[in-house]
PDB file of C-alpha atoms in Angstrom:
ATOM      1  CA  UNK A 787     -41.765   9.583 -40.069  1.00 46.00           C
ATOM      2  CA  UNK A 788     -40.449   7.389 -37.151  1.00 42.00           C
ATOM      3  CA  UNK A 789     -39.327   3.955 -38.313  1.00 50.00           C
ATOM      4  CA  UNK A 790     -41.058   0.927 -36.988  1.00 50.00           C
ATOM      5  CA  UNK A 791     -39.663  -1.052 -34.054  1.00 51.00           C
ATOM      6  CA  UNK A 792     -37.025  -3.538 -35.338  1.00 59.00           C
ATOM      7  CA  UNK A 793     -37.532  -7.124 -34.101  1.00 69.00           C
ATOM      8  CA  UNK A 794     -34.660  -8.827 -32.631  1.00 67.00           C
ATOM      9  CA  UNK A 795     -32.903 -11.512 -34.579  1.00 76.00           C
ATOM     10  CA  UNK A 796     -32.865 -15.141 -33.277  1.00 81.00           C
ATOM     11  CA  UNK A 797     -29.365 -14.753 -32.361  1.00 86.00           C
ATOM     12  CA  UNK A 798     -29.810 -11.564 -30.565  1.00 83.00           C
ATOM     13  CA  UNK A 799     -33.032 -12.926 -28.730  1.00 83.00           C
ATOM     14  CA  UNK A 800     -31.081 -16.056 -27.582  1.00 90.00           C
ATOM     15  CA  UNK A 801     -28.208 -13.891 -26.509  1.00 89.00           C
ATOM     16  CA  UNK A 802     -30.395 -11.600 -24.419  1.00 88.00           C
ATOM     17  CA  UNK A 803     -32.421 -14.882 -22.936  1.00 90.00           C
ATOM     18  CA  UNK A 804     -29.037 -16.552 -22.059  1.00 93.00           C
ATOM     19  CA  UNK A 805     -27.607 -13.432 -20.138  1.00 92.00           C
ATOM     20  CA  UNK A 806     -30.829 -12.464 -18.326  1.00 92.00           C
ATOM     21  CA  UNK A 807     -31.135 -15.966 -17.358  1.00 94.00           C
ATOM     22  CA  UNK A 808     -27.508 -16.099 -15.939  1.00 95.00           C
ATOM     23  CA  UNK A 809     -27.985 -12.797 -14.138  1.00 93.00           C
ATOM     24  CA  UNK A 810     -31.207 -13.834 -12.678  1.00 93.00           C
ATOM     25  CA  UNK A 811     -29.681 -16.975 -11.314  1.00 95.00           C
ATOM     26  CA  UNK A 812     -26.544 -15.210 -10.034  1.00 94.00           C
ATOM     27  CA  UNK A 813     -29.112 -12.943  -7.999  1.00 92.00           C
ATOM     28  CA  UNK A 814     -30.954 -16.051  -6.488  1.00 92.00           C
ATOM     29  CA  UNK A 815     -27.575 -17.614  -5.626  1.00 94.00           C
ATOM     30  CA  UNK A 816     -26.512 -14.281  -3.775  1.00 93.00           C
ATOM     31  CA  UNK A 817     -29.773 -14.126  -1.889  1.00 91.00           C
ATOM     32  CA  UNK A 818     -30.342 -17.754  -0.790  1.00 91.00           C
ATOM     33  CA  UNK A 819     -26.562 -18.877  -0.274  1.00 91.00           C
ATOM     34  CA  UNK A 820     -25.069 -15.663   1.134  1.00 93.00           C
ATOM     35  CA  UNK A 821     -27.435 -12.904   2.211  1.00 89.00           C
ATOM     36  CA  UNK A 822     -30.812 -14.140   3.407  1.00 88.00           C
ATOM     37  CA  UNK A 823     -29.380 -16.893   5.725  1.00 89.00           C
ATOM     38  CA  UNK A 824     -27.182 -14.315   7.445  1.00 89.00           C
ATOM     39  CA  UNK A 825     -30.110 -11.933   7.804  1.00 87.00           C
ATOM     40  CA  UNK A 826     -28.630  -9.485   5.188  1.00 88.00           C
ATOM     41  CA  UNK A 827     -31.053  -7.794   2.759  1.00 85.00           C
ATOM     42  CA  UNK A 828     -30.981  -5.966  -0.593  1.00 84.00           C
ATOM     43  CA  UNK A 829     -32.754  -2.763  -1.205  1.00 82.00           C
ATOM     44  CA  UNK A 830     -35.971  -2.272  -3.314  1.00 84.00           C
ATOM     45  CA  UNK A 831     -38.773  -4.690  -3.637  1.00 88.00           C
ATOM     46  CA  UNK A 832     -36.389  -7.659  -3.157  1.00 88.00           C
ATOM     47  CA  UNK A 833     -35.468  -6.174   0.479  1.00 88.00           C
ATOM     48  CA  UNK A 834     -39.147  -5.949   1.474  1.00 89.00           C
ATOM     49  CA  UNK A 835     -39.691  -9.362   0.002  1.00 90.00           C
ATOM     50  CA  UNK A 836     -36.915 -10.737   2.255  1.00 89.00           C
ATOM     51  CA  UNK A 837     -38.531  -9.067   5.547  1.00 90.00           C
ATOM     52  CA  UNK A 838     -41.989 -10.195   4.444  1.00 90.00           C
ATOM     53  CA  UNK A 839     -40.923 -13.936   3.955  1.00 89.00           C
ATOM     54  CA  UNK A 840     -39.068 -13.688   7.389  1.00 87.00           C
ATOM     55  CA  UNK A 841     -42.078 -12.450   9.103  1.00 89.00           C
ATOM     56  CA  UNK A 842     -44.395 -15.087   7.629  1.00 90.00           C
ATOM     57  CA  UNK A 843     -42.083 -17.929   7.136  1.00 86.00           C
ATOM     58  CA  UNK A 844     -43.113 -18.298   3.642  1.00 87.00           C
ATOM     59  CA  UNK A 845     -40.832 -18.913   0.606  1.00 86.00           C
ATOM     60  CA  UNK A 846     -39.097 -15.820  -0.622  1.00 87.00           C
ATOM     61  CA  UNK A 847     -39.589 -16.374  -4.384  1.00 87.00           C
ATOM     62  CA  UNK A 848     -43.341 -16.103  -3.879  1.00 89.00           C
ATOM     63  CA  UNK A 849     -43.171 -12.512  -2.553  1.00 89.00           C
ATOM     64  CA  UNK A 850     -40.343 -11.595  -4.980  1.00 89.00           C
ATOM     65  CA  UNK A 851     -42.700 -12.317  -7.771  1.00 89.00           C
ATOM     66  CA  UNK A 852     -46.046 -11.118  -6.232  1.00 90.00           C
ATOM     67  CA  UNK A 853     -44.763  -7.834  -5.111  1.00 89.00           C
ATOM     68  CA  UNK A 854     -43.100  -6.998  -8.369  1.00 87.00           C
ATOM     69  CA  UNK A 855     -46.349  -7.757 -10.593  1.00 86.00           C
ATOM     70  CA  UNK A 856     -47.929  -4.140 -10.080  1.00 85.00           C
ATOM     71  CA  UNK A 857     -44.591  -2.641 -11.230  1.00 80.00           C
ATOM     72  CA  UNK A 858     -44.450  -4.909 -14.228  1.00 80.00           C
ATOM     73  CA  UNK A 859     -47.802  -3.689 -15.299  1.00 79.00           C
ATOM     74  CA  UNK A 860     -46.858  -0.164 -14.940  1.00 76.00           C
ATOM     75  CA  UNK A 861     -43.509  -0.846 -16.924  1.00 71.00           C
ATOM     76  CA  UNK A 862     -45.465  -2.520 -19.883  1.00 73.00           C
ATOM     77  CA  UNK A 863     -47.820   0.571 -19.981  1.00 68.00           C
ATOM     78  CA  UNK A 864     -45.113   3.203 -19.556  1.00 66.00           C
ATOM     79  CA  UNK A 865     -41.764   1.862 -20.752  1.00 64.00           C
ATOM     80  CA  UNK A 866     -42.475  -0.729 -23.258  1.00 69.00           C
ATOM     81  CA  UNK A 867     -43.375  -4.318 -24.095  1.00 77.00           C
ATOM     82  CA  UNK A 868     -39.744  -5.606 -24.630  1.00 79.00           C
ATOM     83  CA  UNK A 869     -38.445  -4.272 -21.303  1.00 80.00           C
ATOM     84  CA  UNK A 870     -41.747  -5.595 -19.435  1.00 81.00           C
ATOM     85  CA  UNK A 871     -41.142  -9.117 -20.797  1.00 85.00           C
ATOM     86  CA  UNK A 872     -37.458  -9.229 -20.223  1.00 86.00           C
ATOM     87  CA  UNK A 873     -38.082  -8.117 -16.671  1.00 86.00           C
ATOM     88  CA  UNK A 874     -40.885 -10.674 -15.994  1.00 88.00           C
ATOM     89  CA  UNK A 875     -38.669 -13.451 -17.388  1.00 91.00           C
ATOM     90  CA  UNK A 876     -35.736 -12.384 -15.305  1.00 90.00           C
ATOM     91  CA  UNK A 877     -37.928 -12.205 -12.101  1.00 90.00           C
ATOM     92  CA  UNK A 878     -39.463 -15.642 -12.790  1.00 92.00           C
ATOM     93  CA  UNK A 879     -36.040 -17.108 -13.120  1.00 93.00           C
ATOM     94  CA  UNK A 880     -34.803 -15.418  -9.844  1.00 91.00           C
ATOM     95  CA  UNK A 881     -37.844 -16.508  -8.121  1.00 90.00           C
ATOM     96  CA  UNK A 882     -37.547 -20.156  -9.165  1.00 92.00           C
ATOM     97  CA  UNK A 883     -33.846 -19.965  -8.334  1.00 92.00           C
ATOM     98  CA  UNK A 884     -34.602 -18.927  -4.791  1.00 91.00           C
ATOM     99  CA  UNK A 885     -37.126 -21.451  -4.409  1.00 89.00           C
ATOM    100  CA  UNK A 886     -34.856 -24.378  -5.615  1.00 91.00           C
ATOM    101  CA  UNK A 887     -32.066 -23.228  -3.340  1.00 89.00           C
ATOM    102  CA  UNK A 888     -34.202 -22.281  -0.224  1.00 83.00           C
ATOM    103  CA  UNK A 889     -33.160 -25.393   1.586  1.00 84.00           C
ATOM    104  CA  UNK A 890     -29.460 -25.454   0.654  1.00 85.00           C
ATOM    105  CA  UNK A 891     -27.054 -24.693   3.308  1.00 86.00           C
ATOM    106  CA  UNK A 892     -25.417 -21.238   3.070  1.00 84.00           C
ATOM    107  CA  UNK A 893     -21.790 -20.985   1.831  1.00 86.00           C
ATOM    108  CA  UNK A 894     -20.803 -19.050   4.882  1.00 87.00           C
ATOM    109  CA  UNK A 895     -21.944 -17.968   8.159  1.00 86.00           C
ATOM    110  CA  UNK A 896     -19.580 -15.202   8.659  1.00 89.00           C
ATOM    111  CA  UNK A 897     -21.467 -12.042   7.859  1.00 88.00           C
ATOM    112  CA  UNK A 898     -18.556 -10.141   6.475  1.00 90.00           C
ATOM    113  CA  UNK A 899     -17.640 -12.787   3.936  1.00 92.00           C
ATOM    114  CA  UNK A 900     -21.603 -12.992   3.004  1.00 91.00           C
ATOM    115  CA  UNK A 901     -21.515  -9.355   2.571  1.00 92.00           C
ATOM    116  CA  UNK A 902     -18.618  -9.103   0.378  1.00 93.00           C
ATOM    117  CA  UNK A 903     -19.244 -12.187  -1.958  1.00 94.00           C
ATOM    118  CA  UNK A 904     -22.942 -11.749  -1.762  1.00 92.00           C
ATOM    119  CA  UNK A 905     -22.652  -8.192  -2.811  1.00 92.00           C
ATOM    120  CA  UNK A 906     -20.264  -8.975  -5.742  1.00 94.00           C
ATOM    121  CA  UNK A 907     -22.496 -11.878  -7.056  1.00 93.00           C
ATOM    122  CA  UNK A 908     -25.770  -9.759  -6.596  1.00 91.00           C
ATOM    123  CA  UNK A 909     -24.212  -6.690  -8.377  1.00 90.00           C
ATOM    124  CA  UNK A 910     -22.858  -8.891 -11.253  1.00 91.00           C
ATOM    125  CA  UNK A 911     -26.323 -10.488 -11.705  1.00 91.00           C
ATOM    126  CA  UNK A 912     -28.389  -7.287 -11.626  1.00 88.00           C
ATOM    127  CA  UNK A 913     -25.785  -5.663 -14.095  1.00 87.00           C
ATOM    128  CA  UNK A 914     -26.137  -8.435 -16.582  1.00 89.00           C
ATOM    129  CA  UNK A 915     -30.021  -8.105 -16.614  1.00 88.00           C
ATOM    130  CA  UNK A 916     -29.872  -4.360 -17.048  1.00 83.00           C
ATOM    131  CA  UNK A 917     -27.261  -4.489 -19.636  1.00 83.00           C
ATOM    132  CA  UNK A 918     -29.369  -6.841 -21.713  1.00 85.00           C
ATOM    133  CA  UNK A 919     -32.672  -4.918 -21.376  1.00 81.00           C
ATOM    134  CA  UNK A 920     -34.512  -5.983 -18.252  1.00 82.00           C
ATOM    135  CA  UNK A 921     -34.559  -5.350 -14.673  1.00 82.00           C
ATOM    136  CA  UNK A 922     -35.036  -7.627 -11.396  1.00 83.00           C
ATOM    137  CA  UNK A 923     -36.661  -5.130  -9.200  1.00 82.00           C
ATOM    138  CA  UNK A 924     -39.662  -3.010  -9.558  1.00 79.00           C
ATOM    139  CA  UNK A 925     -38.202  -0.172  -7.580  1.00 79.00           C
ATOM    140  CA  UNK A 926     -36.283   0.904 -10.695  1.00 74.00           C
ATOM    141  CA  UNK A 927     -39.380   1.170 -12.834  1.00 74.00           C
ATOM    142  CA  UNK A 928     -41.251   3.280 -10.027  1.00 76.00           C
ATOM    143  CA  UNK A 929     -37.969   5.523  -9.712  1.00 74.00           C
ATOM    144  CA  UNK A 930     -38.273   6.165 -13.642  1.00 69.00           C
ATOM    145  CA  UNK A 931     -41.723   7.288 -13.564  1.00 72.00           C
ATOM    146  CA  UNK A 932     -41.256   9.263 -10.496  1.00 73.00           C
ATOM    147  CA  UNK A 933     -38.127  11.205 -11.696  1.00 68.00           C
ATOM    148  CA  UNK A 934     -40.410  12.265 -14.712  1.00 67.00           C
ATOM    149  CA  UNK A 935     -43.262  13.483 -12.566  1.00 72.00           C
ATOM    150  CA  UNK A 936     -41.186  15.091  -9.804  1.00 72.00           C
ATOM    151  CA  UNK A 937     -38.073  16.077 -11.717  1.00 69.00           C
ATOM    152  CA  UNK A 938     -36.055  13.959  -9.391  1.00 66.00           C
ATOM    153  CA  UNK A 939     -33.046  12.001 -10.425  1.00 67.00           C
ATOM    154  CA  UNK A 940     -33.583   8.286 -10.477  1.00 63.00           C
ATOM    155  CA  UNK A 941     -30.781   7.483  -8.350  1.00 65.00           C
ATOM    156  CA  UNK A 942     -31.766   9.899  -5.719  1.00 70.00           C
ATOM    157  CA  UNK A 943     -35.292   8.338  -5.564  1.00 75.00           C
ATOM    158  CA  UNK A 944     -33.934   4.695  -5.245  1.00 77.00           C
ATOM    159  CA  UNK A 945     -31.561   6.047  -2.585  1.00 78.00           C
ATOM    160  CA  UNK A 946     -34.533   7.540  -0.468  1.00 80.00           C
ATOM    161  CA  UNK A 947     -36.679   4.330  -0.782  1.00 81.00           C
ATOM    162  CA  UNK A 948     -33.821   2.118   0.270  1.00 82.00           C
ATOM    163  CA  UNK A 949     -33.154   4.298   3.282  1.00 84.00           C
ATOM    164  CA  UNK A 950     -36.460   3.550   4.474  1.00 88.00           C
ATOM    165  CA  UNK A 951     -36.299   0.002   3.646  1.00 87.00           C
ATOM    166  CA  UNK A 952     -32.866  -0.451   5.471  1.00 88.00           C
ATOM    167  CA  UNK A 953     -34.274   1.527   8.672  1.00 89.00           C
ATOM    168  CA  UNK A 954     -37.211  -0.866   8.588  1.00 89.00           C
ATOM    169  CA  UNK A 955     -34.728  -3.944   8.398  1.00 87.00           C
ATOM    170  CA  UNK A 956     -33.221  -2.746  11.722  1.00 88.00           C
ATOM    171  CA  UNK A 957     -36.516  -3.370  13.360  1.00 89.00           C
ATOM    172  CA  UNK A 958     -37.465  -6.706  11.599  1.00 85.00           C
ATOM    173  CA  UNK A 959     -33.786  -8.127  12.063  1.00 86.00           C
ATOM    174  CA  UNK A 960     -31.150  -6.277  14.228  1.00 84.00           C
ATOM    175  CA  UNK A 961     -29.415  -2.995  13.535  1.00 87.00           C
ATOM    176  CA  UNK A 962     -26.184  -4.736  12.724  1.00 88.00           C
ATOM    177  CA  UNK A 963     -27.990  -6.616   9.954  1.00 86.00           C
ATOM    178  CA  UNK A 964     -29.372  -3.342   8.666  1.00 86.00           C
ATOM    179  CA  UNK A 965     -25.899  -1.646   8.393  1.00 90.00           C
ATOM    180  CA  UNK A 966     -24.401  -4.820   6.810  1.00 89.00           C
ATOM    181  CA  UNK A 967     -27.080  -4.586   4.431  1.00 88.00           C
ATOM    182  CA  UNK A 968     -26.272  -1.004   3.562  1.00 88.00           C
ATOM    183  CA  UNK A 969     -22.694  -2.194   2.658  1.00 89.00           C
ATOM    184  CA  UNK A 970     -24.029  -5.085   0.550  1.00 88.00           C
ATOM    185  CA  UNK A 971     -26.109  -2.619  -1.442  1.00 85.00           C
ATOM    186  CA  UNK A 972     -23.050  -0.337  -1.976  1.00 87.00           C
ATOM    187  CA  UNK A 973     -20.831  -3.350  -3.104  1.00 88.00           C
ATOM    188  CA  UNK A 974     -23.643  -4.398  -5.432  1.00 87.00           C
ATOM    189  CA  UNK A 975     -24.245  -1.158  -6.936  1.00 83.00           C
ATOM    190  CA  UNK A 976     -20.408  -0.381  -7.689  1.00 85.00           C
ATOM    191  CA  UNK A 977     -20.161  -4.014  -9.264  1.00 88.00           C
ATOM    192  CA  UNK A 978     -23.375  -3.462 -11.228  1.00 84.00           C
ATOM    193  CA  UNK A 979     -21.901  -0.165 -12.624  1.00 79.00           C
ATOM    194  CA  UNK A 980     -18.941  -2.071 -13.802  1.00 80.00           C
ATOM    195  CA  UNK A 981     -20.913  -4.758 -15.494  1.00 82.00           C
ATOM    196  CA  UNK A 982     -23.320  -2.298 -17.300  1.00 74.00           C
ATOM    197  CA  UNK A 983     -20.626   0.178 -18.332  1.00 70.00           C
ATOM    198  CA  UNK A 984     -17.649  -1.793 -18.659  1.00 67.00           C
ATOM    199  CA  UNK A 985     -14.066  -1.669 -17.321  1.00 58.00           C
ATOM    200  CA  UNK A 986     -12.627   0.354 -20.445  1.00 59.00           C
ATOM    201  CA  UNK A 987     -14.094   3.659 -19.181  1.00 67.00           C
ATOM    202  CA  UNK A 988     -14.044   6.315 -21.859  1.00 78.00           C
ATOM    203  CA  UNK A 989     -13.887  10.252 -21.594  1.00 86.00           C
ATOM    204  CA  UNK A 990     -15.313  12.657 -24.232  1.00 90.00           C
ATOM    205  CA  UNK A 991     -13.176  15.708 -24.666  1.00 93.00           C
ATOM    206  CA  UNK A 992     -14.058  19.135 -26.026  1.00 94.00           C
ATOM    207  CA  UNK A 993     -11.216  21.495 -26.819  1.00 94.00           C
ATOM    208  CA  UNK A 994     -11.484  25.133 -27.761  1.00 93.00           C
ATOM    209  CA  UNK A 995      -8.389  26.818 -29.110  1.00 91.00           C
ATOM    210  CA  UNK A 996      -7.229  29.206 -31.893  1.00 89.00           C
ATOM    211  CA  UNK A 997      -4.615  26.463 -32.680  1.00 91.00           C
ATOM    212  CA  UNK A 998      -7.339  23.931 -33.442  1.00 90.00           C
ATOM    213  CA  UNK A 999      -5.722  22.334 -36.640  1.00 92.00           C
ATOM    214  CA  UNK A1000      -2.385  21.809 -34.987  1.00 93.00           C
ATOM    215  CA  UNK A1001      -4.124  20.194 -31.882  1.00 93.00           C
ATOM    216  CA  UNK A1002      -6.265  17.985 -34.070  1.00 92.00           C
ATOM    217  CA  UNK A1003      -3.417  16.934 -36.166  1.00 92.00           C
ATOM    218  CA  UNK A1004      -1.149  16.198 -32.838  1.00 91.00           C
ATOM    219  CA  UNK A1005      -3.981  14.147 -31.269  1.00 91.00           C
ATOM    220  CA  UNK A1006      -4.373  11.987 -34.245  1.00 90.00           C
ATOM    221  CA  UNK A1007      -0.625  11.500 -34.833  1.00 89.00           C
ATOM    222  CA  UNK A1008       0.425  11.198 -31.237  1.00 87.00           C
ATOM    223  CA  UNK A1009      -2.679   9.556 -29.680  1.00 86.00           C
ATOM    224  CA  UNK A1010      -4.058   7.554 -32.626  1.00 85.00           C
ATOM    225  CA  UNK A1011      -7.521   8.935 -31.820  1.00 87.00           C
ATOM    226  CA  UNK A1012      -9.845  10.537 -34.568  1.00 88.00           C
ATOM    227  CA  UNK A1013     -11.080  13.992 -33.880  1.00 91.00           C
ATOM    228  CA  UNK A1014     -14.196  15.750 -34.994  1.00 91.00           C
ATOM    229  CA  UNK A1015     -14.498  19.596 -35.817  1.00 92.00           C
ATOM    230  CA  UNK A1016     -17.712  21.329 -34.378  1.00 91.00           C
ATOM    231  CA  UNK A1017     -18.583  24.990 -35.750  1.00 91.00           C
ATOM    232  CA  UNK A1018     -18.862  27.498 -32.997  1.00 88.00           C
ATOM    233  CA  UNK A1019     -18.949  31.138 -32.372  1.00 83.00           C
ATOM    234  CA  UNK A1020     -17.598  32.949 -29.289  1.00 80.00           C
ATOM    235  CA  UNK A1021     -20.364  34.438 -27.182  1.00 78.00           C
ATOM    236  CA  UNK A1022     -18.062  37.348 -26.130  1.00 77.00           C
ATOM    237  CA  UNK A1023     -15.938  37.879 -29.084  1.00 76.00           C
ATOM    238  CA  UNK A1024     -18.352  36.802 -31.705  1.00 79.00           C
ATOM    239  CA  UNK A1025     -15.545  35.303 -33.590  1.00 82.00           C
ATOM    240  CA  UNK A1026     -16.274  32.030 -35.807  1.00 85.00           C
ATOM    241  CA  UNK A1027     -13.984  29.095 -34.478  1.00 86.00           C
ATOM    242  CA  UNK A1028     -13.960  25.327 -34.566  1.00 89.00           C
ATOM    243  CA  UNK A1029     -14.244  23.180 -31.420  1.00 92.00           C
ATOM    244  CA  UNK A1030     -12.419  19.795 -31.392  1.00 93.00           C
ATOM    245  CA  UNK A1031     -14.203  16.802 -30.167  1.00 94.00           C
ATOM    246  CA  UNK A1032     -12.859  13.431 -29.449  1.00 92.00           C
ATOM    247  CA  UNK A1033     -13.244  10.233 -27.259  1.00 89.00           C
ATOM    248  CA  UNK A1034     -10.280   8.622 -25.413  1.00 87.00           C
ATOM    249  CA  UNK A1035      -9.926   6.047 -22.610  1.00 78.00           C
ATOM    250  CA  UNK A1036      -9.126   7.149 -19.029  1.00 75.00           C
ATOM    251  CA  UNK A1037      -5.429   6.224 -19.409  1.00 72.00           C
ATOM    252  CA  UNK A1038      -4.966   8.726 -22.355  1.00 84.00           C
ATOM    253  CA  UNK A1039      -6.468  11.683 -20.659  1.00 87.00           C
ATOM    254  CA  UNK A1040      -3.130  12.957 -19.127  1.00 86.00           C
ATOM    255  CA  UNK A1041      -1.292  12.525 -22.347  1.00 88.00           C
ATOM    256  CA  UNK A1042      -4.061  14.349 -24.283  1.00 90.00           C
ATOM    257  CA  UNK A1043      -3.972  17.263 -21.848  1.00 91.00           C
ATOM    258  CA  UNK A1044      -0.217  17.458 -22.236  1.00 89.00           C
ATOM    259  CA  UNK A1045      -0.273  17.455 -26.120  1.00 91.00           C
ATOM    260  CA  UNK A1046      -3.057  20.248 -25.921  1.00 93.00           C
ATOM    261  CA  UNK A1047      -1.273  22.713 -23.544  1.00 91.00           C
ATOM    262  CA  UNK A1048       2.105  22.065 -25.215  1.00 91.00           C
ATOM    263  CA  UNK A1049       0.627  23.682 -28.362  1.00 92.00           C
ATOM    264  CA  UNK A1050      -1.804  26.203 -26.623  1.00 92.00           C
ATOM    265  CA  UNK A1051      -1.303  26.628 -22.761  1.00 92.00           C
ATOM    266  CA  UNK A1052      -4.330  28.791 -22.710  1.00 91.00           C
ATOM    267  CA  UNK A1053      -6.683  26.303 -24.587  1.00 92.00           C
ATOM    268  CA  UNK A1054     -10.138  25.407 -22.979  1.00 92.00           C
ATOM    269  CA  UNK A1055     -10.353  21.665 -22.258  1.00 93.00           C
ATOM    270  CA  UNK A1056     -13.489  20.069 -20.976  1.00 93.00           C
ATOM    271  CA  UNK A1057     -13.561  16.487 -20.098  1.00 91.00           C
ATOM    272  CA  UNK A1058     -16.626  14.412 -19.300  1.00 89.00           C
ATOM    273  CA  UNK A1059     -17.366  10.799 -18.484  1.00 81.00           C
ATOM    274  CA  UNK A1060     -18.788   8.517 -21.200  1.00 77.00           C
ATOM    275  CA  UNK A1061     -20.744   5.372 -19.982  1.00 66.00           C
ATOM    276  CA  UNK A1062     -20.725   3.848 -23.402  1.00 65.00           C
ATOM    277  CA  UNK A1063     -19.520   4.189 -26.815  1.00 66.00           C
ATOM    278  CA  UNK A1064     -20.722   2.472 -29.997  1.00 66.00           C
ATOM    279  CA  UNK A1065     -20.645   3.082 -33.660  1.00 62.00           C
ATOM    280  CA  UNK A1066     -18.378   5.346 -35.492  1.00 61.00           C
ATOM    281  CA  UNK A1067     -14.766   4.490 -35.547  1.00 58.00           C
ATOM    282  CA  UNK A1068     -13.509   4.554 -31.969  1.00 56.00           C
ATOM    283  CA  UNK A1069     -10.520   1.926 -32.547  1.00 58.00           C
ATOM    284  CA  UNK A1070      -7.256   3.348 -31.938  1.00 59.00           C
ATOM    285  CA  UNK A1071      -4.991   3.889 -34.906  1.00 61.00           C
ATOM    286  CA  UNK A1072      -1.235   3.292 -35.127  1.00 57.00           C
ATOM    287  CA  UNK A1073       0.766   6.058 -33.671  1.00 57.00           C
ATOM    288  CA  UNK A1074       3.477   7.296 -35.873  1.00 50.00           C
TER     289      UNK A1074
END
């Protein structure tokens, strides 16, 4: 029987609210003080809101809130109450921030500087909100649902939607603004990934070798990383064996491969990216 949903503690709730607030404010700052005054847009619903605001001469915050409402309802029904409430709160804070900063002069009129700094601040803000359980754009909710229905990766759906939005931006503003917007989106996406996944990128390693015991001991003694045996059976040979599984950081990958191939040059080594590591004992032990 599945366990009931565990409520957040007061400290966890305050922590989530604080970082979503900071992230939403950062996005509002990026939009109103860097991007929008220089006719540079973001992707998704925010990009559409910027264009509608430009055409109607109405405050940006109103359209960000109104255009995201249908997706919030979908998110509440399909993804969960906590996610929907966190997203609603983030969008409200972002909308209020853009309204308060609407008449403040832009930090720079240089489009290149606006793209660089606006993209970095934008990505940092979005990343914080996503990391703490929310979202600032309904396109992501739509992409999650579309990926389930059409078996399309979330990232691919978002990319297709944004291509059309940036093409539309070329007609609403100018084509150079649309191209600057693409660079802004790229920078923001990279910064967002760093904030969500962290700088200390980890790799999971699977090793198949007849010398599994010696390799396991060498990894633990020379790298200080714990290893796990996984029972396996060869598909061709039908022989029983043990696979070695461990997680290392990216700086340790070269040394790990050297350790393995020194013991068994024919060992099979598969290395995969790990976006996050939690639980267990991932801390590095002393090397002796």
